[in-house]
Amino acid sequence: MNKINYQKELDKLIAQIQGNTTPSLLLHACCAPCSSYCLEYLSDYFDITVFYFNPNISYQEEYKYRLNEEKRLISLMNFKNPVKILEGRYNPDEFYKIAKGLENEPEGGKRCEKCFELRLNETAKTAAEKGFAYFTTTLTISPLKNAQILNETGQKCGEKYGAKWLCSDFKKKEGYKRSIVLSHKYDLYRQNYCGCVFSKNARNAKIK
């Protein structure tokens, strides 16, 4: 099976919509650093609402800190089209329920895939309920995240709820490198683990 270049697919779509009305986009965001490049790039073409839904973040203090950094970033950046933020519910038990039995999975394994599905299901549902033209996630910017799995999951969630998935691979075009530059520019908090307690423990063990 041929590997899909999701960035090229996104380029094609952007070329089609340019010059027409600006479509609305519900952008699931995991954190401010990953959002930075995605917002800089996509806000030229879409009317974006950032959807902050991350029950995988195990500690409430960490969750609030990351959320506030997201809000601060949006307030500081200049956008061609407006960017708003919508906070989803925060209930870590939702994550622990889907992670049960997968606690010892390595980073990037089945537990992460379930976590992607949890967050993208909620994003797709919200996009459908609120009438967004598209939905997507910032997660594909991470070199540690599998863009194919994320895009396949997003497509499946979109079909489930009747929402249109916007394919992406934001690490392309040196997107990840640009996110680092923007993180320094806006002095963003760059966490050293994905969010859940399992990723934090794995990172701590690696450091030791």
mmCIF file of C-alpha atoms in Angstrom:
data_model
loop_
_atom_site.group_PDB
_atom_site.id
_atom_site.type_symbol
_atom_site.label_atom_id
_atom_site.label_comp_id
_atom_site.label_asym_id
_atom_site.label_seq_id
_atom_site.Cartn_x
_atom_site.Cartn_y
_atom_site.Cartn_z
ATOM 1 C CA MET A 1 0.000 0.000 0.000
ATOM 2 C CA ASN A 2 1.343 3.442 -0.930
ATOM 3 C CA LYS A 3 2.148 5.742 1.952
ATOM 4 C CA ILE A 4 0.016 8.885 1.911
ATOM 5 C CA ASN A 5 1.734 12.270 2.067
ATOM 6 C CA TYR A 6 -0.793 14.040 4.290
ATOM 7 C CA GLN A 7 0.912 17.408 3.956
ATOM 8 C CA LYS A 8 0.516 17.293 0.170
ATOM 9 C CA GLU A 9 -3.152 16.425 0.621
ATOM 10 C CA LEU A 10 -3.553 19.449 2.904
ATOM 11 C CA ASP A 11 -1.753 21.650 0.366
ATOM 12 C CA LYS A 12 -4.225 20.551 -2.311
ATOM 13 C CA LEU A 13 -7.208 21.407 -0.115
ATOM 14 C CA ILE A 14 -5.811 24.816 0.807
ATOM 15 C CA ALA A 15 -5.247 25.581 -2.877
ATOM 16 C CA GLN A 16 -8.905 24.739 -3.549
ATOM 17 C CA ILE A 17 -10.365 26.920 -0.791
ATOM 18 C CA GLN A 18 -8.185 29.989 -1.327
ATOM 19 C CA GLY A 19 -10.119 32.923 -2.716
ATOM 20 C CA ASN A 20 -13.424 31.524 -1.484
ATOM 21 C CA THR A 21 -15.056 31.972 1.918
ATOM 22 C CA THR A 22 -12.882 31.187 4.958
ATOM 23 C CA PRO A 23 -13.976 27.796 6.358
ATOM 24 C CA SER A 24 -14.257 27.172 10.080
ATOM 25 C CA LEU A 25 -11.860 24.737 11.730
ATOM 26 C CA LEU A 26 -12.008 23.093 15.157
ATOM 27 C CA LEU A 27 -8.365 22.489 16.023
ATOM 28 C CA HIS A 28 -7.728 20.040 18.842
ATOM 29 C CA ALA A 29 -4.649 21.295 20.712
ATOM 30 C CA CYS A 30 -2.459 19.302 23.067
ATOM 31 C CA CYS A 31 -0.252 22.191 24.238
ATOM 32 C CA ALA A 32 0.902 25.692 23.316
ATOM 33 C CA PRO A 33 4.281 24.725 21.782
ATOM 34 C CA CYS A 34 2.668 22.268 19.367
ATOM 35 C CA SER A 35 -0.099 24.769 18.615
ATOM 36 C CA SER A 36 2.259 27.616 17.765
ATOM 37 C CA TYR A 37 3.255 26.617 14.237
ATOM 38 C CA CYS A 38 -0.147 25.050 13.482
ATOM 39 C CA LEU A 39 -1.894 28.325 14.334
ATOM 40 C CA GLU A 40 0.616 30.443 12.447
ATOM 41 C CA TYR A 41 0.161 28.252 9.373
ATOM 42 C CA LEU A 42 -3.553 27.478 9.408
ATOM 43 C CA SER A 43 -4.894 30.865 10.505
ATOM 44 C CA ASP A 44 -4.137 32.267 7.048
ATOM 45 C CA TYR A 45 -6.742 29.932 5.559
ATOM 46 C CA PHE A 46 -9.232 29.022 8.313
ATOM 47 C CA ASP A 47 -11.345 30.641 10.999
ATOM 48 C CA ILE A 48 -9.972 28.613 13.919
ATOM 49 C CA THR A 49 -11.399 27.617 17.258
ATOM 50 C CA VAL A 50 -8.837 25.822 19.407
ATOM 51 C CA PHE A 51 -10.424 22.895 21.251
ATOM 52 C CA TYR A 52 -8.573 22.072 24.447
ATOM 53 C CA PHE A 53 -9.678 18.557 25.405
ATOM 54 C CA ASN A 54 -6.953 16.553 27.135
ATOM 55 C CA PRO A 55 -8.167 14.253 29.930
ATOM 56 C CA ASN A 56 -4.909 12.317 29.518
ATOM 57 C CA ILE A 57 -3.060 15.043 31.451
ATOM 58 C CA SER A 58 -2.879 13.310 34.784
ATOM 59 C CA TYR A 59 -2.445 16.200 37.183
ATOM 60 C CA GLN A 60 -4.885 19.100 37.480
ATOM 61 C CA GLU A 61 -2.123 21.625 38.142
ATOM 62 C CA GLU A 62 -0.321 20.548 34.957
ATOM 63 C CA TYR A 63 -3.574 20.646 33.001
ATOM 64 C CA LYS A 64 -4.360 24.195 34.112
ATOM 65 C CA TYR A 65 -0.820 25.387 33.429
ATOM 66 C CA ARG A 66 -0.875 24.034 29.878
ATOM 67 C CA LEU A 67 -4.351 25.473 29.276
ATOM 68 C CA ASN A 68 -3.271 28.918 30.482
ATOM 69 C CA GLU A 69 -0.196 28.762 28.236
ATOM 70 C CA GLU A 70 -2.492 27.980 25.299
ATOM 71 C CA LYS A 71 -4.647 31.001 26.122
ATOM 72 C CA ARG A 72 -1.585 33.214 26.539
ATOM 73 C CA LEU A 73 -0.168 32.125 23.189
ATOM 74 C CA ILE A 74 -3.422 32.930 21.387
ATOM 75 C CA SER A 75 -3.517 36.363 23.021
ATOM 76 C CA LEU A 76 0.062 37.143 21.913
ATOM 77 C CA MET A 77 0.100 35.912 18.314
ATOM 78 C CA ASN A 78 -1.113 37.961 15.364
ATOM 79 C CA PHE A 79 -3.516 36.182 13.021
ATOM 80 C CA LYS A 80 -4.969 36.994 9.620
ATOM 81 C CA ASN A 81 -8.237 35.341 10.695
ATOM 82 C CA PRO A 82 -9.567 35.287 14.271
ATOM 83 C CA VAL A 83 -8.630 32.484 16.657
ATOM 84 C CA LYS A 84 -10.809 31.549 19.606
ATOM 85 C CA ILE A 85 -10.493 28.867 22.276
ATOM 86 C CA LEU A 86 -13.024 26.366 23.591
ATOM 87 C CA GLU A 87 -12.218 24.338 26.694
ATOM 88 C CA GLY A 88 -13.585 20.807 26.853
ATOM 89 C CA ARG A 89 -14.395 19.004 30.068
ATOM 90 C CA TYR A 90 -11.547 17.722 32.216
ATOM 91 C CA ASN A 91 -12.060 14.271 33.689
ATOM 92 C CA PRO A 92 -8.883 12.132 33.900
ATOM 93 C CA ASP A 93 -11.015 9.073 34.685
ATOM 94 C CA GLU A 94 -11.995 9.041 31.006
ATOM 95 C CA PHE A 95 -8.362 8.459 30.123
ATOM 96 C CA TYR A 96 -7.705 5.886 32.854
ATOM 97 C CA LYS A 97 -10.743 3.931 31.663
ATOM 98 C CA ILE A 98 -9.404 3.539 28.112
ATOM 99 C CA ALA A 99 -5.838 2.946 29.395
ATOM 100 C CA LYS A 100 -6.838 0.066 31.654
ATOM 101 C CA GLY A 101 -4.768 -3.016 30.835
ATOM 102 C CA LEU A 102 -2.403 -0.941 28.681
ATOM 103 C CA GLU A 103 -0.445 0.675 31.511
ATOM 104 C CA ASN A 104 2.810 -1.016 30.495
ATOM 105 C CA GLU A 105 2.559 -0.225 26.796
ATOM 106 C CA PRO A 106 5.544 1.717 25.422
ATOM 107 C CA GLU A 107 5.161 5.314 24.324
ATOM 108 C CA GLY A 108 3.564 5.308 20.872
ATOM 109 C CA GLY A 109 1.905 1.934 21.467
ATOM 110 C CA LYS A 110 -1.711 0.809 21.866
ATOM 111 C CA ARG A 111 -2.359 3.047 24.879
ATOM 112 C CA CYS A 112 -1.431 6.120 22.841
ATOM 113 C CA GLU A 113 -3.677 4.984 19.993
ATOM 114 C CA LYS A 114 -6.596 4.698 22.414
ATOM 115 C CA CYS A 115 -5.767 8.151 23.749
ATOM 116 C CA PHE A 116 -5.778 9.605 20.221
ATOM 117 C CA GLU A 117 -9.178 8.033 19.624
ATOM 118 C CA LEU A 118 -10.576 9.392 22.901
ATOM 119 C CA ARG A 119 -9.564 12.959 22.122
ATOM 120 C CA LEU A 120 -10.414 12.922 18.415
ATOM 121 C CA ASN A 121 -13.820 11.343 19.028
ATOM 122 C CA GLU A 122 -14.727 14.247 21.295
ATOM 123 C CA THR A 123 -13.330 16.751 18.798
ATOM 124 C CA ALA A 124 -15.310 15.216 15.934
ATOM 125 C CA LYS A 125 -18.476 15.147 18.017
ATOM 126 C CA THR A 126 -18.041 18.803 18.995
ATOM 127 C CA ALA A 127 -17.248 19.806 15.409
ATOM 128 C CA ALA A 128 -20.427 18.118 14.185
ATOM 129 C CA GLU A 129 -22.607 19.594 16.942
ATOM 130 C CA LYS A 130 -21.310 23.130 16.409
ATOM 131 C CA GLY A 131 -21.262 23.028 12.622
ATOM 132 C CA PHE A 132 -17.541 23.374 11.911
ATOM 133 C CA ALA A 133 -16.487 22.826 8.317
ATOM 134 C CA TYR A 134 -13.426 20.789 9.405
ATOM 135 C CA PHE A 135 -11.659 19.418 12.456
ATOM 136 C CA THR A 136 -8.082 18.306 13.034
ATOM 137 C CA THR A 137 -5.360 18.086 15.702
ATOM 138 C CA THR A 138 -1.957 19.590 16.433
ATOM 139 C CA LEU A 139 -0.653 16.154 17.432
ATOM 140 C CA THR A 140 0.822 15.396 14.003
ATOM 141 C CA ILE A 141 3.513 18.032 14.567
ATOM 142 C CA SER A 142 5.334 15.780 17.035
ATOM 143 C CA PRO A 143 8.161 13.622 15.648
ATOM 144 C CA LEU A 144 7.096 11.052 18.260
ATOM 145 C CA LYS A 145 3.533 10.764 16.940
ATOM 146 C CA ASN A 146 2.577 8.562 13.989
ATOM 147 C CA ALA A 147 0.848 10.797 11.433
ATOM 148 C CA GLN A 148 -0.698 7.871 9.581
ATOM 149 C CA ILE A 149 -2.356 6.501 12.719
ATOM 150 C CA LEU A 150 -3.566 9.962 13.700
ATOM 151 C CA ASN A 151 -5.038 10.658 10.270
ATOM 152 C CA GLU A 152 -6.700 7.265 10.046
ATOM 153 C CA THR A 153 -8.148 7.754 13.534
ATOM 154 C CA GLY A 154 -9.359 11.266 12.719
ATOM 155 C CA GLN A 155 -11.007 10.061 9.521
ATOM 156 C CA LYS A 156 -12.771 7.259 11.395
ATOM 157 C CA CYS A 157 -13.987 9.605 14.142
ATOM 158 C CA GLY A 158 -15.220 12.079 11.553
ATOM 159 C CA GLU A 159 -17.216 9.400 9.764
ATOM 160 C CA LYS A 160 -18.718 8.327 13.082
ATOM 161 C CA TYR A 161 -20.085 11.781 13.899
ATOM 162 C CA GLY A 162 -20.523 13.299 10.454
ATOM 163 C CA ALA A 163 -17.639 15.775 10.713
ATOM 164 C CA LYS A 164 -15.046 16.449 8.014
ATOM 165 C CA TRP A 165 -11.471 15.545 8.951
ATOM 166 C CA LEU A 166 -8.659 17.846 7.810
ATOM 167 C CA CYS A 167 -5.642 15.654 7.109
ATOM 168 C CA SER A 168 -2.228 16.907 8.206
ATOM 169 C CA ASP A 169 1.370 16.140 8.957
ATOM 170 C CA PHE A 170 2.478 19.386 10.551
ATOM 171 C CA LYS A 171 6.028 18.190 11.164
ATOM 172 C CA LYS A 172 6.548 18.496 7.388
ATOM 173 C CA LYS A 173 7.892 21.754 5.933
ATOM 174 C CA GLU A 174 10.048 21.946 9.080
ATOM 175 C CA GLY A 175 6.924 22.634 11.126
ATOM 176 C CA TYR A 176 8.372 21.082 14.261
ATOM 177 C CA LYS A 177 11.519 23.215 13.980
ATOM 178 C CA ARG A 178 9.374 26.315 13.532
ATOM 179 C CA SER A 179 7.401 25.402 16.671
ATOM 180 C CA ILE A 180 10.656 25.432 18.645
ATOM 181 C CA VAL A 181 11.510 28.906 17.309
ATOM 182 C CA LEU A 182 8.041 30.183 18.204
ATOM 183 C CA SER A 183 8.210 28.555 21.643
ATOM 184 C CA HIS A 184 11.366 30.539 22.376
ATOM 185 C CA LYS A 185 9.876 33.717 20.920
ATOM 186 C CA TYR A 186 6.831 33.559 23.197
ATOM 187 C CA ASP A 187 8.695 31.963 26.123
ATOM 188 C CA LEU A 188 6.354 28.982 26.189
ATOM 189 C CA TYR A 189 6.440 26.220 28.764
ATOM 190 C CA ARG A 190 7.811 23.145 26.972
ATOM 191 C CA GLN A 191 6.940 20.057 29.015
ATOM 192 C CA ASN A 192 9.236 17.045 28.704
ATOM 193 C CA TYR A 193 6.458 14.435 28.585
ATOM 194 C CA CYS A 194 3.263 14.003 26.600
ATOM 195 C CA GLY A 195 0.782 14.388 29.433
ATOM 196 C CA CYS A 196 -0.243 11.153 31.103
ATOM 197 C CA VAL A 197 1.336 9.719 34.228
ATOM 198 C CA PHE A 198 2.698 6.789 32.226
ATOM 199 C CA SER A 199 4.613 9.045 29.840
ATOM 200 C CA LYS A 200 5.878 11.084 32.786
ATOM 201 C CA ASN A 201 7.157 7.978 34.589
ATOM 202 C CA ALA A 202 8.818 6.731 31.395
ATOM 203 C CA ARG A 203 10.545 10.077 30.860
ATOM 204 C CA ASN A 204 11.718 10.211 34.491
ATOM 205 C CA ALA A 205 13.132 6.700 34.214
ATOM 206 C CA LYS A 206 14.958 7.643 31.014
ATOM 207 C CA ILE A 207 16.460 10.718 32.650
ATOM 208 C CA LYS A 208 17.684 8.653 35.602
#
